[in-house]
Amino acid sequence: MLLDLQDVSKSYPTGEGVLQVLRGVSLSLDAGESLALTGESGSGKSTLLHLAGGLDRPDSGAILFEGRDIAGLDDKELAAFRRVRVGLVFQQFNLIPSLDVAANLAFQARLGGRFDAAWMARLTARLGLERLLDRYPEQLSGGQQQRVAIGRALAGRPQLIFADEPTGNLDEATGDAVLELMMSLLPETGAALLMVTHSMRLASRLGRRLHLAAGKLG
Amino acid sequence: MLGQGFAVLLSHWRRHKLQFAMLVLGLALATALWSAVQAINGEARASYARAAAVVGQDRLEQLATPDGARLPQSTYIALRTAGWLVSPVLEGEKRFGGERLRILGVDPVTLPADAAQVNVGAADIGLQRFITPPGVFIMSRETAERLKGIDTPPIRISDALPPGTVLTDIGIAQQVLDAPGQLSRLLLAPKQPAEVRPLAQVAPGLVRRAPAVESDLSRLTDSFHLNLTAFGFLAFAVGLFIVHSAIGLAFEQRRPVIRTLRAVGMPLRALILLMIVELLVLSTVAGLIGVALGYGVASLLLPDVAASLRGLYGAEVPGTLSIRPSVWGLGLAIAVTGTLVSAAARLWRIASMPLLAPARPRAWSLASERALRLQAVGGFVLLVAAWLIAQFGAGLVAGFAALGAMLLGAALILPLALSLLLKLGERLSQGVIAQWFWADTRQQLPGLSLALMALLLALAANAGVGTMVQSFRLTFVGWLDQRLPSELYVTTRSNDESQKVHDWLASRSDAVLPIWNTEVRMFGQPVQVYGIADHATYRQHWPMLEAAPDAWDSIASGQGVLANEQLARRQKLTLGDMIPLDGGHSLPLVGIFSDYGNPKGQVIVGVGLLVKLYPDASRLRYAVRIAHDKAPKLAEDLRGTFGLPDENVVNQATIKAFSLKIFERTFAVTAALNVLTLGVAAIAIFASLLTLSGMRLSQLAPAWAMGLTLKRLAWLEILRSVALASFTMLAAVPVGLGLAWMLLAVINVEAFGWRLPMHVFPMDWLRLFLLAVASAILAALLPALWLARRAPADLVKVFANER
């Protein structure tokens, strides 16, 4: 098993008290598998993805990646985990604005020491970004930015891709095209996918679906 | 509606308290340094005005000799007999202990009412006591404090007199100044009798002089105060960068709010008006804080300024400040004007912003490179203008204009220069983090450029003024060695004693060299005339800048004159020009010597000629040549034999130490203003980094998510600040050298009349570099610490709008 969440809970302090976002969530994901996590706004989908991606820590429960609990890792170890093991795709794209497309694509792979020039060239071609390599994020359309974000996530051939509403900022046609592209690239890397979406239509294209409501899996 | 709109605008500051604090702090600091300089200048000028107003010189016409020489008392008596309403004045300087005082002798009976600042008939003085020996010395409280324990006639206090000035009866003054039967000038009562014999008949040797609206002191010190004002303005400009930066950010952040307010029906004009009102309120509050701070700074600096003015010009300025409405008014005016100027472009942008403009704050980070290029072109034009003004302009104002254009030009070019440098860094770097570091630093440039420009100005001013001061120090020390080669310097107390001391020393030393002098008016200005003996001491050591081959022979034979550099420059004198001396004599100029620290013109003639042309010259001082090891014993014997006070027999080292002390105090104010300006620049960087830190999170979060730790990112933030400060320092060195050259070759020549050779001091640059790095680390420390301690929850917010 690649990822195994066991009884994970998470709360945040707010102005009106403590907000319980996740309440004892458990789920698992095998290598190469794709899983869609659906739910309404505020159901805790993004929080769950952030915890599984090593961006935040749970209040309780275990997050096992290849059998090792990442909830117990220190900042340095968590950073190393993110560099090497996972790829992240966000709704807002979150590219690095000071770097051009080529540097953005290679950033995480080079950071994790997993840069492969041949793979990068192939990936760039598959994503249709060859002519955009010297452009900066602000000079790209939303669809182009998201293709760069997907390329960045896949460049280091991570074991698991976390995608948080990857098409949320795109129109339907562009969103479909981008998802199609991502889904077609996954088998080439062997990565598993955990995608958060509230679109049942998109969720249906993944191997498995789970629904989150009020911090619990339904 | 207006009230609600105003409340909405002000709510921004409630949410951005730090930004508000930085805006107020920046403006207050800028105003503080400007006001400090104004308060100091105001105090000094008031003191000069008091000095000028003494015995009505600024209001009454006077009769005096054309060359300013003293006139005989008999002329006064002849005029009174002829019906002229005149009153005699005798003015001179006299040393009491270590204090040199300006003695003003007046006749209280004939003194016109306009000239009587002090009522000598008042009960605590009494006319009888004033005019009969030992007389009364009237002076300011500060002067009286300085004379404590020194033997003088009875002292009375009057606040109407400036420090360092003593008012006494004319008869007492004639005794004290050793000028029996002599007067300096005659004051003319405003209303004269209708029937009086013409002046040309009664006193043909006298001329009428209009009231002196501006005193010699005021003219002499103008350049010093202009220097201070320039520094104050520089500090203000540096402070304005903080204001501009804070206002810019606030306006950008409020663009969505402004759009919303307009969308719900608030007229654009009303919005602009509210913003102007907001700025006026802010600038008034910050201006008031600034002026109050300025008084604090001024009171700390004033003692050094007063010492400088006394050392450089003999000008007496009180060591305490008085509160002047003009300083408050000017301080507030400049704070408000500076704020409105800083905000003008932003207000214009708001005024011209379409209602449906994107609400996303564009912030500085998106400023295009095209804007940087345009700015750099403007900077280049200013540099060319600076060069043209320096080449073809004349006068102190032109000098400062060239200086200002050069500094501003360099500051405008800086962001593009840094951008190109960072681009190069990005291209040359191999590692992914290094590459991102340079690229990200370059992206921060537009947001930090104002602060970096402020830092450049501060560093360049430090490097430039430092180079000037150090060059001056080096030259001055060498010059002192040349100028003070004798082992002992003796000042006697009377002509009689002078002769005895001379005879006594003649048989006990290698040489006794007279340093006799007088002060005359030459070329319409006060000029010191010194007489020196023909001796190898002068031939070997005197600091000549230019001399005819037989200069010393000409001086020895009374056929030539030497002039100091400031007189030669002021009068555009060259070797061979004729110098007018008394008694219708004119002699050719045979040499020009450097004479640093002396505000007055000086000429040197052979001592024989001095005595012949100026029989009243003071003959009290001597330089004594003797083997170094024998000097202390000789000094001791001399003091013992003639009962001379310690300060009348001083050795070379003491005079040098004293001169250097004056030198150091003169530049202590400059050094203090330098440090304060650098401090303001450091705060500018801190303010910019702090205000940017909120915007940085969205730029740093992706790098963190990709696997860089917050600790590492925080270190990189500090490194970024250090890198930018270091590059700015690199740019500041050539700008500082340009500044030093302008100070030495243009400003000093115009202001003081001497030109100094320029030396470079790389170790000082290294020290400044370390200071800049330290400032950069301090400025970046707090934002970096905040970043390092950020909770992951804050960062993940960047990636998602929902839980």
PDB file of C-alpha atoms in Angstrom, chain B residues 502-717:
ATOM      1  CA  HIS B 502      62.311  88.680  22.649  1.00  0.00           C
ATOM      2  CA  ASP B 503      65.624  89.831  24.128  1.00  0.00           C
ATOM      3  CA  TRP B 504      65.516  87.104  26.781  1.00  0.00           C
ATOM      4  CA  LEU B 505      64.823  84.391  24.220  1.00  0.00           C
ATOM      5  CA  ALA B 506      67.364  85.623  21.673  1.00  0.00           C
ATOM      6  CA  SER B 507      70.308  84.333  23.666  1.00  0.00           C
ATOM      7  CA  ARG B 508      68.644  81.090  24.756  1.00  0.00           C
ATOM      8  CA  SER B 509      67.247  79.729  21.462  1.00  0.00           C
ATOM      9  CA  ASP B 510      68.268  79.102  17.873  1.00  0.00           C
ATOM     10  CA  ALA B 511      65.861  81.728  16.532  1.00  0.00           C
ATOM     11  CA  VAL B 512      63.027  83.969  17.725  1.00  0.00           C
ATOM     12  CA  LEU B 513      60.641  84.585  14.844  1.00  0.00           C
ATOM     13  CA  PRO B 514      58.061  87.363  15.222  1.00  0.00           C
ATOM     14  CA  ILE B 515      54.466  86.563  14.251  1.00  0.00           C
ATOM     15  CA  TRP B 516      53.118  90.065  14.178  1.00  0.00           C
ATOM     16  CA  ASN B 517      49.854  90.881  12.607  1.00  0.00           C
ATOM     17  CA  THR B 518      47.020  93.293  12.078  1.00  0.00           C
ATOM     18  CA  GLU B 519      43.629  93.176  10.433  1.00  0.00           C
ATOM     19  CA  VAL B 520      42.733  95.533   7.618  1.00  0.00           C
ATOM     20  CA  ARG B 521      40.070  95.869   4.957  1.00  0.00           C
ATOM     21  CA  MET B 522      41.375  94.858   1.572  1.00  0.00           C
ATOM     22  CA  PHE B 523      39.284  94.193  -1.549  1.00  0.00           C
ATOM     23  CA  GLY B 524      36.293  95.219   0.592  1.00  0.00           C
ATOM     24  CA  GLN B 525      36.738  92.390   3.080  1.00  0.00           C
ATOM     25  CA  PRO B 526      38.579  91.854   6.365  1.00  0.00           C
ATOM     26  CA  VAL B 527      42.076  90.546   5.658  1.00  0.00           C
ATOM     27  CA  GLN B 528      44.805  89.562   8.117  1.00  0.00           C
ATOM     28  CA  VAL B 529      48.269  90.966   7.390  1.00  0.00           C
ATOM     29  CA  TYR B 530      51.161  89.036   8.952  1.00  0.00           C
ATOM     30  CA  GLY B 531      54.781  90.045   9.112  1.00  0.00           C
ATOM     31  CA  ILE B 532      57.426  87.319   9.218  1.00  0.00           C
ATOM     32  CA  ALA B 533      61.185  87.322   9.494  1.00  0.00           C
ATOM     33  CA  ASP B 534      63.433  85.919   6.784  1.00  0.00           C
ATOM     34  CA  HIS B 535      64.402  82.518   8.105  1.00  0.00           C
ATOM     35  CA  ALA B 536      65.079  79.020   6.819  1.00  0.00           C
ATOM     36  CA  THR B 537      62.082  77.813   8.841  1.00  0.00           C
ATOM     37  CA  TYR B 538      59.741  79.487   6.364  1.00  0.00           C
ATOM     38  CA  ARG B 539      61.797  78.867   3.261  1.00  0.00           C
ATOM     39  CA  GLN B 540      61.909  75.116   4.011  1.00  0.00           C
ATOM     40  CA  HIS B 541      58.495  74.458   5.488  1.00  0.00           C
ATOM     41  CA  TRP B 542      55.893  77.001   4.438  1.00  0.00           C
ATOM     42  CA  PRO B 543      53.024  75.227   2.604  1.00  0.00           C
ATOM     43  CA  MET B 544      53.280  76.960  -0.756  1.00  0.00           C
ATOM     44  CA  LEU B 545      50.836  75.993  -3.489  1.00  0.00           C
ATOM     45  CA  GLU B 546      52.420  78.247  -6.065  1.00  0.00           C
ATOM     46  CA  ALA B 547      55.406  80.571  -5.821  1.00  0.00           C
ATOM     47  CA  ALA B 548      57.709  82.719  -7.912  1.00  0.00           C
ATOM     48  CA  PRO B 549      61.326  81.418  -7.911  1.00  0.00           C
ATOM     49  CA  ASP B 550      62.597  84.282  -5.761  1.00  0.00           C
ATOM     50  CA  ALA B 551      59.493  84.542  -3.562  1.00  0.00           C
ATOM     51  CA  TRP B 552      61.273  84.424  -0.195  1.00  0.00           C
ATOM     52  CA  ASP B 553      63.928  86.916  -1.298  1.00  0.00           C
ATOM     53  CA  SER B 554      61.150  89.286  -2.377  1.00  0.00           C
ATOM     54  CA  ILE B 555      59.424  88.936   0.999  1.00  0.00           C
ATOM     55  CA  ALA B 556      62.687  89.458   2.879  1.00  0.00           C
ATOM     56  CA  SER B 557      63.454  92.634   0.918  1.00  0.00           C
ATOM     57  CA  GLY B 558      59.906  93.981   1.246  1.00  0.00           C
ATOM     58  CA  GLN B 559      59.324  93.656  -2.494  1.00  0.00           C
ATOM     59  CA  GLY B 560      56.598  91.047  -2.542  1.00  0.00           C
ATOM     60  CA  VAL B 561      53.528  89.647  -0.805  1.00  0.00           C
ATOM     61  CA  LEU B 562      52.225  86.140  -0.159  1.00  0.00           C
ATOM     62  CA  ALA B 563      48.477  85.489  -0.077  1.00  0.00           C
ATOM     63  CA  ASN B 564      46.499  82.557   1.230  1.00  0.00           C
ATOM     64  CA  GLU B 565      44.570  80.340  -1.168  1.00  0.00           C
ATOM     65  CA  GLN B 566      41.133  81.578  -0.123  1.00  0.00           C
ATOM     66  CA  LEU B 567      42.008  85.231  -0.800  1.00  0.00           C
ATOM     67  CA  ALA B 568      43.637  84.333  -4.103  1.00  0.00           C
ATOM     68  CA  ARG B 569      40.615  82.321  -5.211  1.00  0.00           C
ATOM     69  CA  ARG B 570      38.075  84.871  -4.002  1.00  0.00           C
ATOM     70  CA  GLN B 571      39.857  87.728  -5.795  1.00  0.00           C
ATOM     71  CA  LYS B 572      41.064  85.548  -8.699  1.00  0.00           C
ATOM     72  CA  LEU B 573      44.652  86.550  -7.936  1.00  0.00           C
ATOM     73  CA  THR B 574      47.574  85.109  -9.841  1.00  0.00           C
ATOM     74  CA  LEU B 575      51.300  85.517  -9.315  1.00  0.00           C
ATOM     75  CA  GLY B 576      52.412  88.991 -10.305  1.00  0.00           C
ATOM     76  CA  ASP B 577      49.075  90.672  -9.469  1.00  0.00           C
ATOM     77  CA  MET B 578      49.465  93.832  -7.401  1.00  0.00           C
ATOM     78  CA  ILE B 579      48.220  93.675  -3.802  1.00  0.00           C
ATOM     79  CA  PRO B 580      47.121  97.025  -2.324  1.00  0.00           C
ATOM     80  CA  LEU B 581      48.632  97.677   1.114  1.00  0.00           C
ATOM     81  CA  ASP B 582      48.301 100.712   3.381  1.00  0.00           C
ATOM     82  CA  GLY B 583      49.929 104.038   2.704  1.00  0.00           C
ATOM     83  CA  GLY B 584      49.403 103.779  -1.053  1.00  0.00           C
ATOM     84  CA  HIS B 585      51.802 100.808  -1.317  1.00  0.00           C
ATOM     85  CA  SER B 586      51.126  98.042  -3.808  1.00  0.00           C
ATOM     86  CA  LEU B 587      53.337  94.988  -4.093  1.00  0.00           C
ATOM     87  CA  PRO B 588      53.289  92.039  -6.445  1.00  0.00           C
ATOM     88  CA  LEU B 589      51.948  88.677  -5.339  1.00  0.00           C
ATOM     89  CA  VAL B 590      54.915  86.289  -5.264  1.00  0.00           C
ATOM     90  CA  GLY B 591      53.335  83.207  -3.706  1.00  0.00           C
ATOM     91  CA  ILE B 592      50.076  81.519  -2.732  1.00  0.00           C
ATOM     92  CA  PHE B 593      49.972  79.256   0.329  1.00  0.00           C
ATOM     93  CA  SER B 594      47.389  76.862   1.719  1.00  0.00           C
ATOM     94  CA  ASP B 595      45.666  78.053   4.867  1.00  0.00           C
ATOM     95  CA  TYR B 596      43.030  75.513   5.828  1.00  0.00           C
ATOM     96  CA  GLY B 597      40.476  76.379   8.456  1.00  0.00           C
ATOM     97  CA  ASN B 598      40.862  80.123   8.115  1.00  0.00           C
ATOM     98  CA  PRO B 599      37.716  81.828   6.861  1.00  0.00           C
ATOM     99  CA  LYS B 600      39.509  85.112   6.270  1.00  0.00           C
ATOM    100  CA  GLY B 601      41.909  86.266   3.622  1.00  0.00           C
ATOM    101  CA  GLN B 602      45.512  86.539   4.745  1.00  0.00           C
ATOM    102  CA  VAL B 603      48.603  88.185   3.282  1.00  0.00           C
ATOM    103  CA  ILE B 604      52.184  87.894   4.471  1.00  0.00           C
ATOM    104  CA  VAL B 605      54.857  90.525   4.131  1.00  0.00           C
ATOM    105  CA  GLY B 606      58.334  90.939   5.590  1.00  0.00           C
ATOM    106  CA  VAL B 607      58.159  91.941   9.240  1.00  0.00           C
ATOM    107  CA  GLY B 608      60.005  95.197   8.525  1.00  0.00           C
ATOM    108  CA  LEU B 609      57.397  96.243   5.999  1.00  0.00           C
ATOM    109  CA  LEU B 610      54.576  95.342   8.388  1.00  0.00           C
ATOM    110  CA  VAL B 611      55.985  97.584  11.091  1.00  0.00           C
ATOM    111  CA  LYS B 612      56.514 100.379   8.577  1.00  0.00           C
ATOM    112  CA  LEU B 613      53.067 100.239   6.996  1.00  0.00           C
ATOM    113  CA  TYR B 614      51.072  99.219  10.067  1.00  0.00           C
ATOM    114  CA  PRO B 615      52.716 100.722  13.113  1.00  0.00           C
ATOM    115  CA  ASP B 616      49.734  99.690  15.240  1.00  0.00           C
ATOM    116  CA  ALA B 617      50.063  96.000  14.370  1.00  0.00           C
ATOM    117  CA  SER B 618      50.018  93.636  17.296  1.00  0.00           C
ATOM    118  CA  ARG B 619      53.611  92.635  18.131  1.00  0.00           C
ATOM    119  CA  LEU B 620      52.904  90.131  20.834  1.00  0.00           C
ATOM    120  CA  ARG B 621      53.581  86.675  19.330  1.00  0.00           C
ATOM    121  CA  TYR B 622      56.760  84.756  18.575  1.00  0.00           C
ATOM    122  CA  ALA B 623      57.713  81.365  17.236  1.00  0.00           C
ATOM    123  CA  VAL B 624      60.815  79.948  18.900  1.00  0.00           C
ATOM    124  CA  ARG B 625      63.231  77.489  17.262  1.00  0.00           C
ATOM    125  CA  ILE B 626      65.187  75.295  19.616  1.00  0.00           C
ATOM    126  CA  ALA B 627      66.197  71.650  19.815  1.00  0.00           C
ATOM    127  CA  HIS B 628      63.133  69.519  20.622  1.00  0.00           C
ATOM    128  CA  ASP B 629      64.545  68.155  23.855  1.00  0.00           C
ATOM    129  CA  LYS B 630      65.374  71.622  25.166  1.00  0.00           C
ATOM    130  CA  ALA B 631      61.947  73.140  24.461  1.00  0.00           C
ATOM    131  CA  PRO B 632      60.148  72.022  27.671  1.00  0.00           C
ATOM    132  CA  LYS B 633      62.885  73.458  29.908  1.00  0.00           C
ATOM    133  CA  LEU B 634      62.923  76.733  27.979  1.00  0.00           C
ATOM    134  CA  ALA B 635      59.133  77.016  28.239  1.00  0.00           C
ATOM    135  CA  GLU B 636      59.294  76.439  31.971  1.00  0.00           C
ATOM    136  CA  ASP B 637      62.034  79.044  32.435  1.00  0.00           C
ATOM    137  CA  LEU B 638      60.134  81.534  30.278  1.00  0.00           C
ATOM    138  CA  ARG B 639      56.959  81.129  32.313  1.00  0.00           C
ATOM    139  CA  GLY B 640      58.943  81.399  35.554  1.00  0.00           C
ATOM    140  CA  THR B 641      60.870  84.484  34.497  1.00  0.00           C
ATOM    141  CA  PHE B 642      57.979  86.528  33.118  1.00  0.00           C
ATOM    142  CA  GLY B 643      55.072  85.011  35.025  1.00  0.00           C
ATOM    143  CA  LEU B 644      53.389  84.091  31.753  1.00  0.00           C
ATOM    144  CA  PRO B 645      50.291  81.896  32.086  1.00  0.00           C
ATOM    145  CA  ASP B 646      50.522  78.351  30.724  1.00  0.00           C
ATOM    146  CA  GLU B 647      48.356  79.132  27.701  1.00  0.00           C
ATOM    147  CA  ASN B 648      50.739  81.904  26.610  1.00  0.00           C
ATOM    148  CA  VAL B 649      53.658  79.515  26.114  1.00  0.00           C
ATOM    149  CA  VAL B 650      52.575  76.487  24.159  1.00  0.00           C
ATOM    150  CA  ASN B 651      54.531  73.842  22.386  1.00  0.00           C
ATOM    151  CA  GLN B 652      53.974  72.656  18.854  1.00  0.00           C
ATOM    152  CA  ALA B 653      52.257  69.432  19.925  1.00  0.00           C
ATOM    153  CA  THR B 654      49.686  71.321  22.004  1.00  0.00           C
ATOM    154  CA  ILE B 655      48.743  73.616  19.123  1.00  0.00           C
ATOM    155  CA  LYS B 656      48.517  70.677  16.743  1.00  0.00           C
ATOM    156  CA  ALA B 657      46.363  68.755  19.184  1.00  0.00           C
ATOM    157  CA  PHE B 658      44.138  71.800  19.645  1.00  0.00           C
ATOM    158  CA  SER B 659      43.831  72.304  15.874  1.00  0.00           C
ATOM    159  CA  LEU B 660      42.993  68.653  15.345  1.00  0.00           C
ATOM    160  CA  LYS B 661      40.417  68.828  18.130  1.00  0.00           C
ATOM    161  CA  ILE B 662      38.700  71.713  16.349  1.00  0.00           C
ATOM    162  CA  PHE B 663      38.917  69.730  13.137  1.00  0.00           C
ATOM    163  CA  GLU B 664      37.340  66.654  14.700  1.00  0.00           C
ATOM    164  CA  ARG B 665      34.527  68.651  16.289  1.00  0.00           C
ATOM    165  CA  THR B 666      33.892  70.407  12.995  1.00  0.00           C
ATOM    166  CA  PHE B 667      33.235  67.108  11.321  1.00  0.00           C
ATOM    167  CA  ALA B 668      31.518  65.488  14.278  1.00  0.00           C
ATOM    168  CA  VAL B 669      28.220  66.989  13.109  1.00  0.00           C
ATOM    169  CA  THR B 670      28.771  65.701   9.589  1.00  0.00           C
ATOM    170  CA  ALA B 671      29.560  62.256  10.955  1.00  0.00           C
ATOM    171  CA  ALA B 672      26.434  62.307  13.131  1.00  0.00           C
ATOM    172  CA  LEU B 673      24.225  63.338  10.212  1.00  0.00           C
ATOM    173  CA  ASN B 674      25.898  60.629   8.121  1.00  0.00           C
ATOM    174  CA  VAL B 675      25.042  57.933  10.643  1.00  0.00           C
ATOM    175  CA  LEU B 676      21.498  59.240  11.067  1.00  0.00           C
ATOM    176  CA  THR B 677      20.947  59.250   7.292  1.00  0.00           C
ATOM    177  CA  LEU B 678      22.221  55.683   7.090  1.00  0.00           C
ATOM    178  CA  GLY B 679      19.888  54.801   9.952  1.00  0.00           C
ATOM    179  CA  VAL B 680      16.930  56.266   8.069  1.00  0.00           C
ATOM    180  CA  ALA B 681      17.934  54.264   4.980  1.00  0.00           C
ATOM    181  CA  ALA B 682      18.129  51.067   7.061  1.00  0.00           C
ATOM    182  CA  ILE B 683      14.644  51.800   8.368  1.00  0.00           C
ATOM    183  CA  ALA B 684      13.519  52.319   4.765  1.00  0.00           C
ATOM    184  CA  ILE B 685      14.699  48.808   3.884  1.00  0.00           C
ATOM    185  CA  PHE B 686      13.145  47.410   7.041  1.00  0.00           C
ATOM    186  CA  ALA B 687       9.850  49.143   6.251  1.00  0.00           C
ATOM    187  CA  SER B 688       9.851  47.829   2.700  1.00  0.00           C
ATOM    188  CA  LEU B 689      10.723  44.277   3.709  1.00  0.00           C
ATOM    189  CA  LEU B 690       8.120  44.352   6.426  1.00  0.00           C
ATOM    190  CA  THR B 691       5.376  45.593   4.163  1.00  0.00           C
ATOM    191  CA  LEU B 692       6.436  43.180   1.443  1.00  0.00           C
ATOM    192  CA  SER B 693       6.542  40.248   3.837  1.00  0.00           C
ATOM    193  CA  GLY B 694       2.762  39.891   3.666  1.00  0.00           C
ATOM    194  CA  MET B 695       2.915  39.673  -0.119  1.00  0.00           C
ATOM    195  CA  ARG B 696       5.923  37.351  -0.016  1.00  0.00           C
ATOM    196  CA  LEU B 697       3.997  34.443   1.404  1.00  0.00           C
ATOM    197  CA  SER B 698       2.242  33.645  -1.876  1.00  0.00           C
ATOM    198  CA  GLN B 699       5.591  33.795  -3.694  1.00  0.00           C
ATOM    199  CA  LEU B 700       7.437  31.618  -1.210  1.00  0.00           C
ATOM    200  CA  ALA B 701       4.722  29.073  -0.524  1.00  0.00           C
ATOM    201  CA  PRO B 702       5.204  27.153  -3.831  1.00  0.00           C
ATOM    202  CA  ALA B 703       8.938  26.807  -3.138  1.00  0.00           C
ATOM    203  CA  TRP B 704       8.100  25.572   0.350  1.00  0.00           C
ATOM    204  CA  ALA B 705       5.550  23.099  -1.021  1.00  0.00           C
ATOM    205  CA  MET B 706       8.132  21.785  -3.492  1.00  0.00           C
ATOM    206  CA  GLY B 707      10.421  20.915  -0.606  1.00  0.00           C
ATOM    207  CA  LEU B 708      12.335  23.891   0.751  1.00  0.00           C
ATOM    208  CA  THR B 709      12.103  24.276   4.534  1.00  0.00           C
ATOM    209  CA  LEU B 710      10.885  27.533   6.062  1.00  0.00           C
ATOM    210  CA  LYS B 711      14.160  27.861   7.920  1.00  0.00           C
ATOM    211  CA  ARG B 712      16.074  27.714   4.669  1.00  0.00           C
ATOM    212  CA  LEU B 713      13.702  30.176   3.028  1.00  0.00           C
ATOM    213  CA  ALA B 714      14.177  32.559   5.972  1.00  0.00           C
ATOM    214  CA  TRP B 715      17.963  32.351   5.596  1.00  0.00           C
ATOM    215  CA  LEU B 716      17.585  33.028   1.900  1.00  0.00           C
ATOM    216  CA  GLU B 717      15.485  36.102   2.716  1.00  0.00           C
TER     217      GLU B 717
END
